[in-house]
C-alpha atoms as a PDB file:
ATOM      1  CA  MET A   1     130.847 108.557 102.601  1.00  0.00           C
ATOM      2  CA  GLU A   2     131.095 107.622 106.617  1.00  0.00           C
ATOM      3  CA  THR A   3     134.504 107.818 106.782  1.00  0.00           C
ATOM      4  CA  PRO A   4     136.412 110.031 104.350  1.00  0.00           C
ATOM      5  CA  ARG A   5     139.881 109.319 106.201  1.00  0.00           C
ATOM      6  CA  GLU A   6     141.151 106.414 107.245  1.00  0.00           C
ATOM      7  CA  PHE A   7     144.226 105.209 108.983  1.00  0.00           C
ATOM      8  CA  ILE A   8     145.556 101.969 108.932  1.00  0.00           C
ATOM      9  CA  LYS A   9     148.023 100.344 111.710  1.00  0.00           C
ATOM     10  CA  PRO A  10     150.744  97.923 110.637  1.00  0.00           C
ATOM     11  CA  SER A  11     148.388  94.911 111.906  1.00  0.00           C
ATOM     12  CA  GLY A  12     145.819  95.964 109.427  1.00  0.00           C
ATOM     13  CA  LYS A  13     142.899  97.146 111.362  1.00  0.00           C
ATOM     14  CA  LYS A  14     141.806 100.886 111.594  1.00  0.00           C
ATOM     15  CA  GLU A  15     142.709 103.477 114.072  1.00  0.00           C
ATOM     16  CA  SER A  16     139.542 104.532 116.140  1.00  0.00           C
ATOM     17  CA  LYS A  17     137.796 108.404 114.817  1.00  0.00           C
ATOM     18  CA  LYS A  18     138.423 109.265 118.035  1.00  0.00           C
ATOM     19  CA  TRP A  19     142.414 108.629 117.433  1.00  0.00           C
ATOM     20  CA  VAL A  20     142.102 110.231 114.389  1.00  0.00           C
ATOM     21  CA  ARG A  21     140.602 113.634 115.312  1.00  0.00           C
ATOM     22  CA  GLU A  22     142.902 113.863 118.454  1.00  0.00           C
ATOM     23  CA  HIS A  23     145.748 113.735 115.802  1.00  0.00           C
ATOM     24  CA  GLU A  24     144.747 116.094 113.590  1.00  0.00           C
ATOM     25  CA  GLU A  25     144.030 118.785 116.156  1.00  0.00           C
ATOM     26  CA  SER A  26     147.611 117.809 117.404  1.00  0.00           C
ATOM     27  CA  ALA A  27     148.608 118.638 113.497  1.00  0.00           C
ATOM     28  CA  ARG A  28     146.618 121.590 113.504  1.00  0.00           C
ATOM     29  CA  LYS A  29     147.694 123.281 116.830  1.00  0.00           C
ATOM     30  CA  LYS A  30     151.411 122.930 115.937  1.00  0.00           C
ATOM     31  CA  PHE A  31     151.573 123.561 112.273  1.00  0.00           C
ATOM     32  CA  VAL A  32     148.659 126.193 111.845  1.00  0.00           C
ATOM     33  CA  GLU A  33     148.666 127.725 115.195  1.00  0.00           C
ATOM     34  CA  GLY A  34     152.475 127.308 116.155  1.00  0.00           C
ATOM     35  CA  GLY A  35     153.512 127.661 112.814  1.00  0.00           C
ATOM     36  CA  GLU A  36     155.187 130.374 110.749  1.00  0.00           C
ATOM     37  CA  LYS A  37     152.832 133.269 109.520  1.00  0.00           C
ATOM     38  CA  ASN A  38     152.697 135.062 106.516  1.00  0.00           C
ATOM     39  CA  ALA A  39     150.864 138.276 107.084  1.00  0.00           C
ATOM     40  CA  GLU A  40     150.008 139.187 103.570  1.00  0.00           C
ATOM     41  CA  LEU A  41     148.670 135.499 103.079  1.00  0.00           C
ATOM     42  CA  GLU A  42     146.698 135.937 106.609  1.00  0.00           C
ATOM     43  CA  LYS A  43     145.223 138.867 105.138  1.00  0.00           C
ATOM     44  CA  LEU A  44     144.161 137.359 101.273  1.00  0.00           C
ATOM     45  CA  LEU A  45     142.875 134.152 103.616  1.00  0.00           C
ATOM     46  CA  GLN A  46     140.619 136.292 105.344  1.00  0.00           C
ATOM     47  CA  THR A  47     138.785 137.637 102.095  1.00  0.00           C
ATOM     48  CA  ILE A  48     137.794 134.490 101.083  1.00  0.00           C
ATOM     49  CA  ASP A  49     134.019 133.365 101.608  1.00  0.00           C
ATOM     50  CA  PHE A  50     134.876 129.614 103.170  1.00  0.00           C
ATOM     51  CA  LYS A  51     131.143 129.353 103.688  1.00  0.00           C
ATOM     52  CA  LEU A  52     130.447 130.119  99.894  1.00  0.00           C
ATOM     53  CA  LEU A  53     133.400 127.544  99.087  1.00  0.00           C
ATOM     54  CA  LYS A  54     131.946 124.658 101.317  1.00  0.00           C
ATOM     55  CA  SER A  55     128.385 125.112 100.011  1.00  0.00           C
ATOM     56  CA  LEU A  56     129.844 124.880  96.243  1.00  0.00           C
ATOM     57  CA  PHE A  57     131.639 121.483  97.176  1.00  0.00           C
ATOM     58  CA  GLU A  58     128.345 120.386  98.449  1.00  0.00           C
ATOM     59  CA  GLU A  59     126.650 121.237  95.315  1.00  0.00           C
ATOM     60  CA  VAL A  60     129.503 119.229  93.524  1.00  0.00           C
ATOM     61  CA  VAL A  61     128.436 115.979  95.948  1.00  0.00           C
ATOM     62  CA  LYS A  62     124.807 115.991  95.337  1.00  0.00           C
ATOM     63  CA  ARG A  63     125.453 116.066  91.872  1.00  0.00           C
ATOM     64  CA  THR A  64     126.821 112.780  91.760  1.00  0.00           C
ATOM     65  CA  THR A  65     123.983 111.583  94.359  1.00  0.00           C
ATOM     66  CA  LEU A  66     126.761 111.273  97.593  1.00  0.00           C
ATOM     67  CA  ASP A  67     125.637 112.183 100.748  1.00  0.00           C
ATOM     68  CA  PHE A  68     128.176 115.355 101.756  1.00  0.00           C
ATOM     69  CA  SER A  69     127.343 115.129 105.957  1.00  0.00           C
ATOM     70  CA  GLY A  70     130.532 112.508 105.743  1.00  0.00           C
ATOM     71  CA  PHE A  71     133.233 114.519 103.437  1.00  0.00           C
ATOM     72  CA  ASN A  72     136.373 116.468 104.359  1.00  0.00           C
ATOM     73  CA  PHE A  73     136.326 120.342 103.453  1.00  0.00           C
ATOM     74  CA  LEU A  74     138.924 122.235 105.178  1.00  0.00           C
ATOM     75  CA  GLY A  75     138.420 125.450 106.635  1.00  0.00           C
ATOM     76  CA  LEU A  76     140.644 128.564 107.389  1.00  0.00           C
ATOM     77  CA  ASP A  77     141.385 126.924 110.714  1.00  0.00           C
ATOM     78  CA  ARG A  78     143.344 124.245 108.945  1.00  0.00           C
ATOM     79  CA  ILE A  79     145.343 126.309 106.409  1.00  0.00           C
ATOM     80  CA  ALA A  80     149.571 126.373 106.970  1.00  0.00           C
ATOM     81  CA  HIS A  81     152.114 128.830 105.626  1.00  0.00           C
ATOM     82  CA  LYS A  82     154.252 126.151 104.385  1.00  0.00           C
ATOM     83  CA  THR A  83     154.495 123.565 101.889  1.00  0.00           C
ATOM     84  CA  GLU A  84     156.870 121.146 100.861  1.00  0.00           C
ATOM     85  CA  GLU A  85     160.216 122.177  99.549  1.00  0.00           C
ATOM     86  CA  GLY A  86     159.355 123.343  95.540  1.00  0.00           C
ATOM     87  CA  SER A  87     155.752 123.360  95.983  1.00  0.00           C
ATOM     88  CA  ASP A  88     153.417 126.168  95.697  1.00  0.00           C
ATOM     89  CA  ALA A  89     150.239 124.464  97.395  1.00  0.00           C
ATOM     90  CA  GLU A  90     149.644 121.119  98.808  1.00  0.00           C
ATOM     91  CA  TYR A  91     147.412 118.768 100.298  1.00  0.00           C
ATOM     92  CA  PHE A  92     148.841 117.152 103.549  1.00  0.00           C
ATOM     93  CA  ILE A  93     147.033 114.061 103.384  1.00  0.00           C
ATOM     94  CA  GLY A  94     148.868 112.702 106.846  1.00  0.00           C
ATOM     95  CA  LEU A  95     147.747 115.768 108.777  1.00  0.00           C
ATOM     96  CA  ASN A  96     144.553 116.813 106.787  1.00  0.00           C
ATOM     97  CA  LEU A  97     145.935 120.378 106.045  1.00  0.00           C
ATOM     98  CA  ILE A  98     146.371 122.591 103.212  1.00  0.00           C
ATOM     99  CA  GLY A  99     149.351 124.641 102.940  1.00  0.00           C
ATOM    100  CA  PHE A 100     150.613 127.230 100.628  1.00  0.00           C
ATOM    101  CA  ASP A 101     154.100 129.023 100.011  1.00  0.00           C
ATOM    102  CA  PHE A 102     153.037 132.129  99.733  1.00  0.00           C
ATOM    103  CA  LYS A 103     156.369 133.619  98.348  1.00  0.00           C
ATOM    104  CA  ARG A 104     156.092 130.782  95.252  1.00  0.00           C
ATOM    105  CA  VAL A 105     152.424 131.854  94.913  1.00  0.00           C
ATOM    106  CA  LYS A 106     153.189 135.577  94.625  1.00  0.00           C
ATOM    107  CA  SER A 107     156.800 135.127  92.369  1.00  0.00           C
ATOM    108  CA  ALA A 108     153.893 132.720  90.024  1.00  0.00           C
ATOM    109  CA  ALA A 109     151.377 135.262  89.941  1.00  0.00           C
ATOM    110  CA  GLU A 110     153.705 138.392  89.005  1.00  0.00           C
ATOM    111  CA  LYS A 111     155.823 136.589  86.241  1.00  0.00           C
ATOM    112  CA  ILE A 112     152.698 135.327  84.491  1.00  0.00           C
ATOM    113  CA  GLY A 113     150.204 138.562  85.623  1.00  0.00           C
ATOM    114  CA  PHE A 114     147.743 137.265  87.455  1.00  0.00           C
ATOM    115  CA  ASP A 115     146.040 138.919  90.526  1.00  0.00           C
ATOM    116  CA  VAL A 116     147.718 137.236  92.749  1.00  0.00           C
ATOM    117  CA  LYS A 117     144.570 136.983  95.113  1.00  0.00           C
ATOM    118  CA  LEU A 118     142.959 134.745  91.997  1.00  0.00           C
ATOM    119  CA  LEU A 119     145.657 132.578  91.933  1.00  0.00           C
ATOM    120  CA  LEU A 120     145.504 131.761  95.583  1.00  0.00           C
ATOM    121  CA  LEU A 121     141.764 130.905  95.596  1.00  0.00           C
ATOM    122  CA  ARG A 122     142.619 128.624  92.162  1.00  0.00           C
ATOM    123  CA  LEU A 123     145.417 126.718  94.355  1.00  0.00           C
ATOM    124  CA  LEU A 124     142.197 126.827  97.012  1.00  0.00           C
ATOM    125  CA  CYS A 125     140.141 125.281  95.245  1.00  0.00           C
ATOM    126  CA  HIS A 126     142.394 122.314  93.647  1.00  0.00           C
ATOM    127  CA  GLU A 127     143.711 121.099  97.146  1.00  0.00           C
ATOM    128  CA  GLU A 128     140.362 121.328  98.454  1.00  0.00           C
ATOM    129  CA  ALA A 129     138.906 118.883  95.439  1.00  0.00           C
ATOM    130  CA  HIS A 130     142.066 116.759  97.376  1.00  0.00           C
ATOM    131  CA  ALA A 131     141.196 117.291 100.688  1.00  0.00           C
ATOM    132  CA  VAL A 132     137.210 116.386 100.407  1.00  0.00           C
ATOM    133  CA  ALA A 133     138.028 112.434  98.331  1.00  0.00           C
ATOM    134  CA  LYS A 134     138.736 109.444 100.114  1.00  0.00           C
ATOM    135  CA  SER A 135     142.126 109.024 101.604  1.00  0.00           C
ATOM    136  CA  ILE A 136     143.959 106.208 103.612  1.00  0.00           C
ATOM    137  CA  CYS A 137     147.023 106.581 105.216  1.00  0.00           C
ATOM    138  CA  TYR A 138     149.353 103.825 106.638  1.00  0.00           C
ATOM    139  CA  GLY A 139     151.948 104.287 109.587  1.00  0.00           C
ATOM    140  CA  LEU A 140     152.579 104.103 113.216  1.00  0.00           C
ATOM    141  CA  ARG A 141     151.676 106.202 116.024  1.00  0.00           C
ATOM    142  CA  GLY A 142     154.241 109.126 116.959  1.00  0.00           C
ATOM    143  CA  ILE A 143     155.520 108.883 113.443  1.00  0.00           C
ATOM    144  CA  PRO A 144     154.652 112.312 111.890  1.00  0.00           C
ATOM    145  CA  ALA A 145     155.146 111.303 107.989  1.00  0.00           C
ATOM    146  CA  PHE A 146     152.222 108.310 107.513  1.00  0.00           C
ATOM    147  CA  GLN A 147     152.377 106.866 104.350  1.00  0.00           C
ATOM    148  CA  SER A 148     150.156 107.606 101.841  1.00  0.00           C
ATOM    149  CA  LEU A 149     148.402 104.712 100.730  1.00  0.00           C
ATOM    150  CA  LYS A 150     145.076 106.135  98.687  1.00  0.00           C
ATOM    151  CA  SER A 151     144.112 109.407  97.658  1.00  0.00           C
ATOM    152  CA  GLY A 152     140.951 110.067  95.522  1.00  0.00           C
ATOM    153  CA  LEU A 153     141.694 107.855  92.482  1.00  0.00           C
ATOM    154  CA  GLN A 154     145.516 107.564  93.186  1.00  0.00           C
ATOM    155  CA  GLU A 155     147.119 104.617  94.457  1.00  0.00           C
ATOM    156  CA  VAL A 156     149.861 106.940  96.210  1.00  0.00           C
ATOM    157  CA  SER A 157     152.133 104.135  97.078  1.00  0.00           C
ATOM    158  CA  GLN A 158     152.411 102.625  93.629  1.00  0.00           C
ATOM    159  CA  SER A 159     152.419 106.039  91.862  1.00  0.00           C
ATOM    160  CA  ASN A 160     149.340 104.353  89.679  1.00  0.00           C
ATOM    161  CA  TRP A 161     146.103 107.119  88.291  1.00  0.00           C
ATOM    162  CA  ALA A 162     148.590 110.127  89.826  1.00  0.00           C
ATOM    163  CA  LEU A 163     147.667 112.147  86.980  1.00  0.00           C
ATOM    164  CA  LEU A 164     144.194 111.172  85.964  1.00  0.00           C
ATOM    165  CA  ASP A 165     143.582 112.113  89.723  1.00  0.00           C
ATOM    166  CA  GLU A 166     145.299 115.447  89.319  1.00  0.00           C
ATOM    167  CA  ALA A 167     143.231 115.741  85.676  1.00  0.00           C
ATOM    168  CA  VAL A 168     139.702 115.039  87.495  1.00  0.00           C
ATOM    169  CA  THR A 169     141.117 117.376  90.614  1.00  0.00           C
ATOM    170  CA  GLU A 170     141.847 120.302  88.299  1.00  0.00           C
ATOM    171  CA  LYS A 171     138.705 120.243  86.407  1.00  0.00           C
ATOM    172  CA  LEU A 172     136.630 119.748  89.065  1.00  0.00           C
ATOM    173  CA  SER A 173     138.417 122.756  91.297  1.00  0.00           C
ATOM    174  CA  GLY A 174     137.680 124.773  88.197  1.00  0.00           C
ATOM    175  CA  GLU A 175     134.260 124.569  88.157  1.00  0.00           C
ATOM    176  CA  VAL A 176     134.434 125.339  91.790  1.00  0.00           C
ATOM    177  CA  PHE A 177     136.406 128.364  91.079  1.00  0.00           C
ATOM    178  CA  ILE A 178     133.806 129.628  88.278  1.00  0.00           C
ATOM    179  CA  ASP A 179     130.994 129.285  90.138  1.00  0.00           C
ATOM    180  CA  TYR A 180     132.605 131.197  93.339  1.00  0.00           C
ATOM    181  CA  LEU A 181     133.673 133.816  91.186  1.00  0.00           C
ATOM    182  CA  ARG A 182     129.372 133.677  90.075  1.00  0.00           C
ATOM    183  CA  GLY A 183     128.364 133.633  93.654  1.00  0.00           C
ATOM    184  CA  ASN A 184     130.973 136.397  94.842  1.00  0.00           C
ATOM    185  CA  PRO A 185     131.203 138.986  92.130  1.00  0.00           C
ATOM    186  CA  ASP A 186     133.291 141.447  94.194  1.00  0.00           C
ATOM    187  CA  PHE A 187     135.953 138.975  94.841  1.00  0.00           C
ATOM    188  CA  ALA A 188     137.778 140.492  91.937  1.00  0.00           C
ATOM    189  CA  THR A 189     137.065 142.989  89.191  1.00  0.00           C
ATOM    190  CA  LYS A 190     136.039 141.316  85.717  1.00  0.00           C
ATOM    191  CA  ASP A 191     139.005 142.709  84.132  1.00  0.00           C
ATOM    192  CA  ALA A 192     141.323 140.842  86.780  1.00  0.00           C
ATOM    193  CA  VAL A 193     139.067 137.622  86.094  1.00  0.00           C
ATOM    194  CA  GLN A 194     139.315 137.673  82.458  1.00  0.00           C
ATOM    195  CA  LYS A 195     143.069 138.103  82.272  1.00  0.00           C
ATOM    196  CA  PHE A 196     143.266 135.258  84.685  1.00  0.00           C
ATOM    197  CA  HIS A 197     140.967 132.941  82.366  1.00  0.00           C
ATOM    198  CA  GLU A 198     142.745 134.247  79.577  1.00  0.00           C
ATOM    199  CA  LYS A 199     146.373 133.502  81.060  1.00  0.00           C
ATOM    200  CA  TYR A 200     145.802 130.373  83.136  1.00  0.00           C
ATOM    201  CA  ALA A 201     144.985 127.712  80.552  1.00  0.00           C
ATOM    202  CA  TYR A 202     148.451 128.236  79.389  1.00  0.00           C
ATOM    203  CA  ALA A 203     150.381 128.034  82.647  1.00  0.00           C
ATOM    204  CA  ALA A 204     147.890 125.490  84.615  1.00  0.00           C
ATOM    205  CA  ILE A 205     150.652 122.442  84.933  1.00  0.00           C
ATOM    206  CA  TYR A 206     147.978 119.740  84.772  1.00  0.00           C
ATOM    207  CA  SER A 207     146.278 121.206  81.451  1.00  0.00           C
ATOM    208  CA  ASP A 208     147.443 118.528  79.318  1.00  0.00           C
ATOM    209  CA  ALA A 209     145.913 115.981  81.492  1.00  0.00           C
ATOM    210  CA  VAL A 210     142.681 117.682  81.673  1.00  0.00           C
ATOM    211  CA  LYS A 211     142.911 117.509  77.612  1.00  0.00           C
ATOM    212  CA  LEU A 212     143.320 113.686  78.377  1.00  0.00           C
ATOM    213  CA  LEU A 213     140.420 113.323  80.603  1.00  0.00           C
ATOM    214  CA  ASP A 214     137.989 115.301  78.412  1.00  0.00           C
ATOM    215  CA  THR A 215     139.037 113.206  75.112  1.00  0.00           C
ATOM    216  CA  LEU A 216     138.401 110.335  77.455  1.00  0.00           C
ATOM    217  CA  THR A 217     135.016 111.328  78.486  1.00  0.00           C
ATOM    218  CA  GLN A 218     133.973 111.863  75.104  1.00  0.00           C
ATOM    219  CA  ARG A 219     135.212 108.644  73.897  1.00  0.00           C
ATOM    220  CA  ILE A 220     132.943 106.800  76.995  1.00  0.00           C
ATOM    221  CA  SER A 221     130.324 108.857  75.779  1.00  0.00           C
ATOM    222  CA  ARG A 222     130.333 107.853  72.398  1.00  0.00           C
ATOM    223  CA  ASP A 223     130.993 104.088  72.939  1.00  0.00           C
ATOM    224  CA  SER A 224     128.189 103.715  76.121  1.00  0.00           C
ATOM    225  CA  GLY A 225     125.538 106.152  74.853  1.00  0.00           C
ATOM    226  CA  MET A 226     126.055 107.975  77.775  1.00  0.00           C
ATOM    227  CA  PRO A 227     126.018 111.769  78.162  1.00  0.00           C
ATOM    228  CA  GLU A 228     129.084 113.130  78.438  1.00  0.00           C
ATOM    229  CA  GLU A 229     128.226 115.130  81.891  1.00  0.00           C
ATOM    230  CA  GLU A 230     127.101 111.863  83.116  1.00  0.00           C
ATOM    231  CA  VAL A 231     130.335 110.213  82.631  1.00  0.00           C
ATOM    232  CA  TRP A 232     132.336 113.292  83.873  1.00  0.00           C
ATOM    233  CA  ARG A 233     130.208 112.740  87.250  1.00  0.00           C
ATOM    234  CA  GLY A 234     130.846 109.272  87.197  1.00  0.00           C
ATOM    235  CA  PHE A 235     134.580 110.129  87.048  1.00  0.00           C
ATOM    236  CA  VAL A 236     133.814 112.810  90.069  1.00  0.00           C
ATOM    237  CA  ARG A 237     132.323 110.353  91.992  1.00  0.00           C
ATOM    238  CA  SER A 238     134.804 107.433  91.647  1.00  0.00           C
ATOM    239  CA  LYS A 239     137.562 110.250  92.985  1.00  0.00           C
ATOM    240  CA  LEU A 240     135.213 110.850  96.208  1.00  0.00           C
ATOM    241  CA  GLU A 241     134.939 107.406  96.355  1.00  0.00           C
ATOM    242  CA  GLY A 242     138.097 106.205  96.057  1.00  0.00           C
ATOM    243  CA  GLU A 243     137.532 103.757  93.812  1.00  0.00           C
ATOM    244  CA  ASP A 244     139.613 101.046  92.595  1.00  0.00           C
ATOM    245  CA  LEU A 245     139.935 101.515  89.171  1.00  0.00           C
ATOM    246  CA  TRP A 246     140.836  97.572  88.728  1.00  0.00           C
ATOM    247  CA  LYS A 247     137.791  96.895  89.947  1.00  0.00           C
ATOM    248  CA  THR A 248     135.136  99.194  87.578  1.00  0.00           C
ATOM    249  CA  GLU A 249     133.059  98.943  84.605  1.00  0.00           C
ATOM    250  CA  THR A 250     135.769 101.462  83.241  1.00  0.00           C
ATOM    251  CA  LYS A 251     138.304  99.059  82.890  1.00  0.00           C
ATOM    252  CA  GLU A 252     136.174  97.136  80.234  1.00  0.00           C
ATOM    253  CA  PHE A 253     136.350 100.367  78.243  1.00  0.00           C
ATOM    254  CA  PHE A 254     140.136 101.282  78.710  1.00  0.00           C
ATOM    255  CA  ASP A 255     140.855  97.291  77.475  1.00  0.00           C
ATOM    256  CA  SER A 256     138.684  98.179  74.590  1.00  0.00           C
ATOM    257  CA  VAL A 257     140.922 100.428  73.454  1.00  0.00           C
ATOM    258  CA  SER A 258     143.689  98.670  73.576  1.00  0.00           C
ATOM    259  CA  PRO A 259     145.138  95.843  75.528  1.00  0.00           C
ATOM    260  CA  GLU A 260     147.368  98.231  76.937  1.00  0.00           C
ATOM    261  CA  PHE A 261     145.768 101.232  77.167  1.00  0.00           C
ATOM    262  CA  PHE A 262     144.888 100.369  80.880  1.00  0.00           C
ATOM    263  CA  LYS A 263     148.374  99.627  82.245  1.00  0.00           C
ATOM    264  CA  LYS A 264     149.893 103.094  80.240  1.00  0.00           C
ATOM    265  CA  LEU A 265     146.844 105.162  81.518  1.00  0.00           C
ATOM    266  CA  MET A 266     147.772 104.046  85.287  1.00  0.00           C
ATOM    267  CA  LYS A 267     151.230 104.569  85.064  1.00  0.00           C
ATOM    268  CA  ALA A 268     150.945 107.755  82.785  1.00  0.00           C
ATOM    269  CA  ARG A 269     153.201 110.631  83.243  1.00  0.00           C
ATOM    270  CA  PHE A 270     153.628 114.169  81.831  1.00  0.00           C
ATOM    271  CA  ALA A 271     155.426 112.834  78.724  1.00  0.00           C
ATOM    272  CA  ASP A 272     152.909 110.261  77.890  1.00  0.00           C
ATOM    273  CA  LEU A 273     149.651 112.620  77.310  1.00  0.00           C
ATOM    274  CA  GLU A 274     150.054 113.481  74.050  1.00  0.00           C
ATOM    275  CA  ILE A 275     150.268 109.721  72.990  1.00  0.00           C
ATOM    276  CA  LEU A 276     147.420 108.438  75.234  1.00  0.00           C
ATOM    277  CA  ILE A 277     145.392 111.652  73.568  1.00  0.00           C
ATOM    278  CA  GLU A 278     145.766 110.281  69.848  1.00  0.00           C
ATOM    279  CA  GLN A 279     145.358 106.840  70.749  1.00  0.00           C
ATOM    280  CA  LEU A 280     141.889 107.666  71.647  1.00  0.00           C
ATOM    281  CA  ARG A 281     141.365 109.406  68.693  1.00  0.00           C
ATOM    282  CA  GLN A 282     142.975 107.085  66.474  1.00  0.00           C
ATOM    283  CA  THR A 283     140.862 104.228  67.737  1.00  0.00           C
ATOM    284  CA  GLN A 284     137.567 106.019  67.090  1.00  0.00           C
END
């Protein structure tokens, strides 16, 4: 992918790569260098091996046969110490920054019984998985809040595919998280890692969305004859490239489940997940 991030002018033309670089550098200086700092968060971030983390995302991309060179992995210098109100962690598409509200992260870790260091890493993996995917923004120069049109699979402006994109993001980042701990076994104790794995599945906001994704993967594998791993990597590739699911062969499968399944999945909300999972199982 030569251009993982695009900014579209009201005229429909793309902003230059030079302008995008300057815009993102301005955002970094304002919100990272000049923004508020949390000493404890900064100390914990310094313990994360970003070189290893980047190499793991490179491996993810290689398994989809895509070229990693153009992908948008964010280092420590693009992490801000704030988010939008009510969010523990966030990828700011228009600014190309990852943000953390460390007070919320620490509170969640203490409430559930996580090692805060592990929770921070897990959230970072999730937000990096958003960052490496294709994104498209629309807006006028000089306006800091660009409208996000596309983020991975999600058509942000129309709220399409939001939960499916989050499911792919959560599962993908979970794989990277596990590989990171294998590659850096001294990052946390075995007991802390075991406790985290035991409790995270019940606490993760997107756990049901991942269940839907897994059921969908199994169903496509069964109907197409493709191995489940190949189907799963297809979802990853689609996210990274920001594919329009309206235009892929996957739509034919969705339509084969039921005439309305495609539209229901596209607009799915948390309350719809169990119904969609059951629909996939009943029509097998």
